[in-house]
Amino acid sequence: MHLSLDNCEYCFSLPPFGQLPSLKALEISRMQGITKVGHEFYGDSSLSKPFQSLETLRFEEMLEWVDWYILESGEFSKLKELQVIKCPKLIGGLPKHIPSCVRLEIRECSRLMAQFSNICAASTSELVLKGCDGVELGWRGLSSLTKLDISYMPNLKELTPELCTLTNLKEFWVWNCPSLLSFPDTGLPPKLTCLSISHCEVRLSLPEGMMPLNTCLQHLKQLPVGR
């Protein structure tokens, strides 16, 4: 049900974990011989549906990993949490739709090109993006989000007007995004209770009239670089 691979230096191909019918949690970390996650990861999908019970999947410090091949045949149907952390060479191949996804975390994947709105589902409540300048932001279809954390994205210039459509968002953090100049003039999400903006070189300004429209806001923190 739970399996972890860590720092297996002579492993150059992953086993067919997809054919373990009871596997609920899988963690793969510091596997420097792995450059691609391909068909072998799923096993023979004609025999059984891959990862039919998997709920948590974590990749961490896969420093040579470049590509992730996705079957797009209903794998990860039960997956609730996906974490991809410190995979600096990973370019693409994240699952395009995870129907049961509750939490998505992508950290320090500077080359990753992806649209996270294609990964998340209507059930996704928490999204963490750190150091992922290639990830395309977009908020449509993510009205279930309650927590949003965006940090270390130096090329992020704007938050699209659809931000206000996150009607269930309660906590929003923006950290170390020096190119972000302002919030969209469409206002903040209506249920937002906590907004924290810090370590941004350009001090963010809230559009005039925004605050009265957000009577739920209880905590506002704004710190420039050096604080």
Short mmCIF file of C-alpha atoms in Angstrom, two decimals:
data_model
loop_
_atom_site.label_atom_id
_atom_site.label_comp_id
_atom_site.label_asym_id
_atom_site.label_seq_id
_atom_site.Cartn_x
_atom_site.Cartn_y
_atom_site.Cartn_z
CA MET A 1 0.00 0.00 0.00
CA HIS A 2 2.92 2.36 0.69
CA LEU A 3 6.19 2.34 -1.21
CA SER A 4 9.25 4.61 -1.31
CA LEU A 5 12.36 4.57 -3.51
CA ASP A 6 15.18 6.84 -2.39
CA ASN A 7 18.69 7.33 -3.77
CA CYS A 8 18.98 4.07 -5.73
CA GLU A 9 22.00 5.11 -7.79
CA TYR A 10 22.07 2.08 -10.10
CA CYS A 11 18.40 2.24 -11.05
CA PHE A 12 17.91 3.57 -14.60
CA SER A 13 14.31 2.52 -15.20
CA LEU A 14 11.31 2.45 -12.87
CA PRO A 15 9.43 -0.80 -12.13
CA PRO A 16 5.80 -1.20 -13.28
CA PHE A 17 4.32 0.34 -10.15
CA GLY A 18 1.04 0.89 -11.96
CA GLN A 19 0.27 -2.81 -11.71
CA LEU A 20 0.22 -2.83 -7.90
CA PRO A 21 -3.56 -2.83 -7.31
CA SER A 22 -3.43 -1.88 -3.60
CA LEU A 23 -0.77 0.84 -3.83
CA LYS A 24 -2.04 4.06 -2.21
CA ALA A 25 1.12 6.11 -1.62
CA LEU A 26 4.23 6.24 -3.82
CA GLU A 27 7.33 8.38 -3.26
CA ILE A 28 10.28 8.46 -5.66
CA SER A 29 13.24 10.63 -4.69
CA ARG A 30 16.92 11.23 -5.49
CA MET A 31 16.97 8.72 -8.35
CA GLN A 32 19.70 10.35 -10.42
CA GLY A 33 19.77 7.57 -13.04
CA ILE A 34 16.19 8.30 -14.10
CA THR A 35 15.90 10.66 -17.08
CA LYS A 36 12.44 9.59 -18.24
CA VAL A 37 9.32 8.14 -16.68
CA GLY A 38 7.84 6.11 -19.52
CA HIS A 39 5.57 3.19 -20.35
CA GLU A 40 7.41 0.93 -17.94
CA PHE A 41 6.10 2.98 -15.01
CA TYR A 42 2.53 1.89 -15.74
CA GLY A 43 3.09 -1.72 -16.77
CA ASP A 44 0.79 -3.47 -19.22
CA SER A 45 -2.35 -1.32 -19.19
CA SER A 46 -4.19 -3.95 -21.24
CA LEU A 47 -4.08 -6.29 -18.24
CA SER A 48 -5.38 -3.86 -15.63
CA LYS A 49 -5.97 -0.16 -15.12
CA PRO A 50 -2.74 1.50 -13.89
CA PHE A 51 -2.64 2.97 -10.38
CA GLN A 52 -6.25 2.07 -9.65
CA SER A 53 -5.84 2.77 -5.89
CA LEU A 54 -3.07 5.41 -5.80
CA GLU A 55 -3.97 8.47 -3.70
CA THR A 56 -0.61 10.19 -3.12
CA LEU A 57 2.28 10.55 -5.59
CA ARG A 58 5.50 12.43 -4.82
CA PHE A 59 8.62 13.00 -6.94
CA GLU A 60 11.48 14.85 -5.22
CA GLU A 61 15.05 15.81 -6.18
CA MET A 62 14.99 13.98 -9.49
CA LEU A 63 17.84 16.09 -10.83
CA GLU A 64 18.22 14.35 -14.24
CA TRP A 65 14.54 13.72 -14.94
CA VAL A 66 13.51 15.38 -18.22
CA ASP A 67 10.23 13.88 -19.43
CA TRP A 68 7.15 12.18 -18.02
CA TYR A 69 5.12 10.09 -20.46
CA ILE A 70 1.39 10.15 -19.76
CA LEU A 71 -0.91 7.39 -21.04
CA GLU A 72 -4.07 9.53 -20.89
CA SER A 73 -6.16 6.40 -20.45
CA GLY A 74 -7.65 7.03 -17.03
CA GLU A 75 -4.55 6.46 -14.91
CA PHE A 76 -4.42 8.29 -11.58
CA SER A 77 -8.22 8.24 -11.31
CA LYS A 78 -8.06 8.07 -7.48
CA LEU A 79 -5.09 10.41 -7.00
CA LYS A 80 -5.76 13.08 -4.36
CA GLU A 81 -2.32 14.66 -3.99
CA LEU A 82 0.50 15.20 -6.50
CA GLN A 83 3.85 16.71 -5.49
CA VAL A 84 6.71 17.41 -7.91
CA ILE A 85 9.62 19.01 -6.02
CA LYS A 86 13.14 20.01 -7.11
CA CYS A 87 13.12 18.52 -10.60
CA PRO A 88 15.07 21.27 -12.43
CA LYS A 89 15.33 19.53 -15.84
CA LEU A 90 11.72 18.38 -16.10
CA ILE A 91 10.22 19.99 -19.20
CA GLY A 92 6.74 18.55 -19.49
CA GLY A 93 4.41 15.61 -19.38
CA LEU A 94 2.39 16.22 -16.21
CA PRO A 95 -1.01 14.51 -16.13
CA LYS A 96 -3.53 16.66 -17.97
CA HIS A 97 -6.48 15.85 -15.76
CA ILE A 98 -6.62 14.28 -12.32
CA PRO A 99 -10.34 13.96 -11.51
CA SER A 100 -9.93 13.40 -7.75
CA CYS A 101 -7.08 15.88 -7.17
CA VAL A 102 -7.38 17.78 -3.88
CA ARG A 103 -3.84 19.17 -3.53
CA LEU A 104 -1.26 20.02 -6.21
CA GLU A 105 2.25 21.15 -5.29
CA ILE A 106 4.96 22.01 -7.82
CA ARG A 107 8.23 23.43 -6.46
CA GLU A 108 11.55 24.37 -8.04
CA CYS A 109 10.83 23.00 -11.51
CA SER A 110 12.20 25.96 -13.46
CA ARG A 111 11.96 24.41 -16.94
CA LEU A 112 8.51 22.90 -16.57
CA MET A 113 6.02 24.03 -19.21
CA ALA A 114 2.46 23.29 -18.15
CA GLN A 115 -1.03 24.67 -17.68
CA PHE A 116 -1.95 23.74 -14.14
CA SER A 117 -5.62 24.43 -14.86
CA ASN A 118 -5.48 21.33 -17.09
CA ILE A 119 -4.16 19.26 -14.18
CA CYS A 120 -6.47 20.37 -11.40
CA ALA A 121 -10.03 19.19 -11.03
CA ALA A 122 -13.25 20.64 -9.66
CA SER A 123 -12.29 19.07 -6.31
CA THR A 124 -8.87 20.78 -6.02
CA SER A 125 -8.74 22.89 -2.85
CA GLU A 126 -5.01 23.67 -2.45
CA LEU A 127 -2.43 24.79 -5.02
CA VAL A 128 1.25 25.51 -4.31
CA LEU A 129 3.54 26.89 -7.05
CA LYS A 130 7.14 27.79 -6.21
CA GLY A 131 9.95 28.54 -8.66
CA CYS A 132 7.97 27.47 -11.73
CA ASP A 133 8.15 30.35 -14.21
CA GLY A 134 7.13 28.13 -17.13
CA VAL A 135 3.79 27.22 -15.57
CA GLU A 136 0.90 29.11 -17.14
CA LEU A 137 -1.50 30.63 -14.65
CA GLY A 138 -5.23 30.53 -15.24
CA TRP A 139 -8.14 30.30 -12.83
CA ARG A 140 -11.12 29.06 -14.82
CA GLY A 141 -12.66 25.89 -13.45
CA LEU A 142 -10.85 26.22 -10.11
CA SER A 143 -13.66 27.68 -8.02
CA SER A 144 -13.10 25.00 -5.34
CA LEU A 145 -9.66 26.40 -4.39
CA THR A 146 -9.45 27.49 -0.74
CA LYS A 147 -5.64 27.94 -0.48
CA LEU A 148 -3.28 29.41 -3.08
CA ASP A 149 0.48 29.90 -2.63
CA ILE A 150 2.58 31.48 -5.40
CA SER A 151 6.27 32.18 -4.80
CA TYR A 152 9.69 32.65 -6.44
CA MET A 153 8.33 33.38 -9.91
CA PRO A 154 10.47 36.34 -11.07
CA ASN A 155 8.85 36.59 -14.51
CA LEU A 156 5.26 36.64 -13.29
CA LYS A 157 3.87 40.00 -14.41
CA GLU A 158 0.15 39.75 -13.79
CA LEU A 159 -2.64 37.82 -12.14
CA THR A 160 -5.42 37.42 -14.68
CA PRO A 161 -8.84 39.05 -14.05
CA GLU A 162 -10.36 35.60 -13.49
CA LEU A 163 -8.78 35.67 -10.01
CA CYS A 164 -12.07 37.00 -8.66
CA THR A 165 -13.83 33.81 -9.88
CA LEU A 166 -12.10 31.81 -7.13
CA THR A 167 -15.24 32.14 -5.07
CA ASN A 168 -14.11 29.81 -2.28
CA LEU A 169 -10.54 31.07 -1.88
CA LYS A 170 -9.78 31.94 1.76
CA GLU A 171 -5.97 32.11 1.95
CA PHE A 172 -3.67 33.67 -0.67
CA TRP A 173 0.12 34.08 -0.40
CA VAL A 174 2.36 35.86 -2.94
CA TRP A 175 6.10 35.68 -2.22
CA ASN A 176 9.18 36.81 -4.16
CA CYS A 177 7.49 37.79 -7.42
CA PRO A 178 9.36 41.04 -8.20
CA SER A 179 7.80 41.63 -11.64
CA LEU A 180 4.22 41.50 -10.39
CA LEU A 181 3.01 45.10 -10.34
CA SER A 182 -0.61 44.96 -9.24
CA PHE A 183 -3.71 42.88 -8.71
CA PRO A 184 -6.43 42.84 -11.40
CA ASP A 185 -8.98 45.63 -11.02
CA THR A 186 -11.77 43.04 -10.93
CA GLY A 187 -11.10 42.74 -7.20
CA LEU A 188 -10.24 39.98 -4.75
CA PRO A 189 -12.13 36.70 -4.32
CA PRO A 190 -15.23 37.35 -2.19
CA LYS A 191 -14.48 34.86 0.63
CA LEU A 192 -10.80 35.76 1.03
CA THR A 193 -9.87 36.08 4.72
CA CYS A 194 -6.05 36.13 4.54
CA LEU A 195 -3.86 37.94 1.98
CA SER A 196 -0.06 37.96 2.41
CA ILE A 197 2.28 39.75 0.00
CA SER A 198 5.98 39.80 0.83
CA HIS A 199 9.48 40.11 -0.58
CA CYS A 200 8.38 41.75 -3.81
CA GLU A 201 10.65 44.50 -5.11
CA VAL A 202 7.74 46.53 -6.44
CA ARG A 203 5.28 47.24 -3.67
CA LEU A 204 1.90 45.93 -4.75
CA SER A 205 -1.03 48.31 -4.65
CA LEU A 206 -4.63 47.21 -4.33
CA PRO A 207 -7.01 48.82 -6.82
CA GLU A 208 -9.17 51.62 -5.47
CA GLY A 209 -12.42 50.35 -4.04
CA MET A 210 -11.19 46.78 -3.71
CA MET A 211 -11.22 46.52 0.07
CA PRO A 212 -14.91 47.38 0.69
CA LEU A 213 -15.88 44.64 -1.75
CA ASN A 214 -14.11 42.05 0.40
CA THR A 215 -15.71 42.28 3.81
CA CYS A 216 -14.39 38.79 4.70
CA LEU A 217 -10.75 39.92 4.63
CA GLN A 218 -9.39 39.70 8.18
CA HIS A 219 -5.61 39.61 7.66
CA LEU A 220 -3.56 41.68 5.22
CA LYS A 221 0.25 41.54 5.26
CA GLN A 222 2.50 43.37 2.83
CA LEU A 223 6.29 43.47 3.15
CA PRO A 224 8.88 44.71 0.64
CA VAL A 225 12.29 43.14 0.04
CA GLY A 226 14.53 43.26 3.09
CA ARG A 227 11.79 42.85 5.70
#
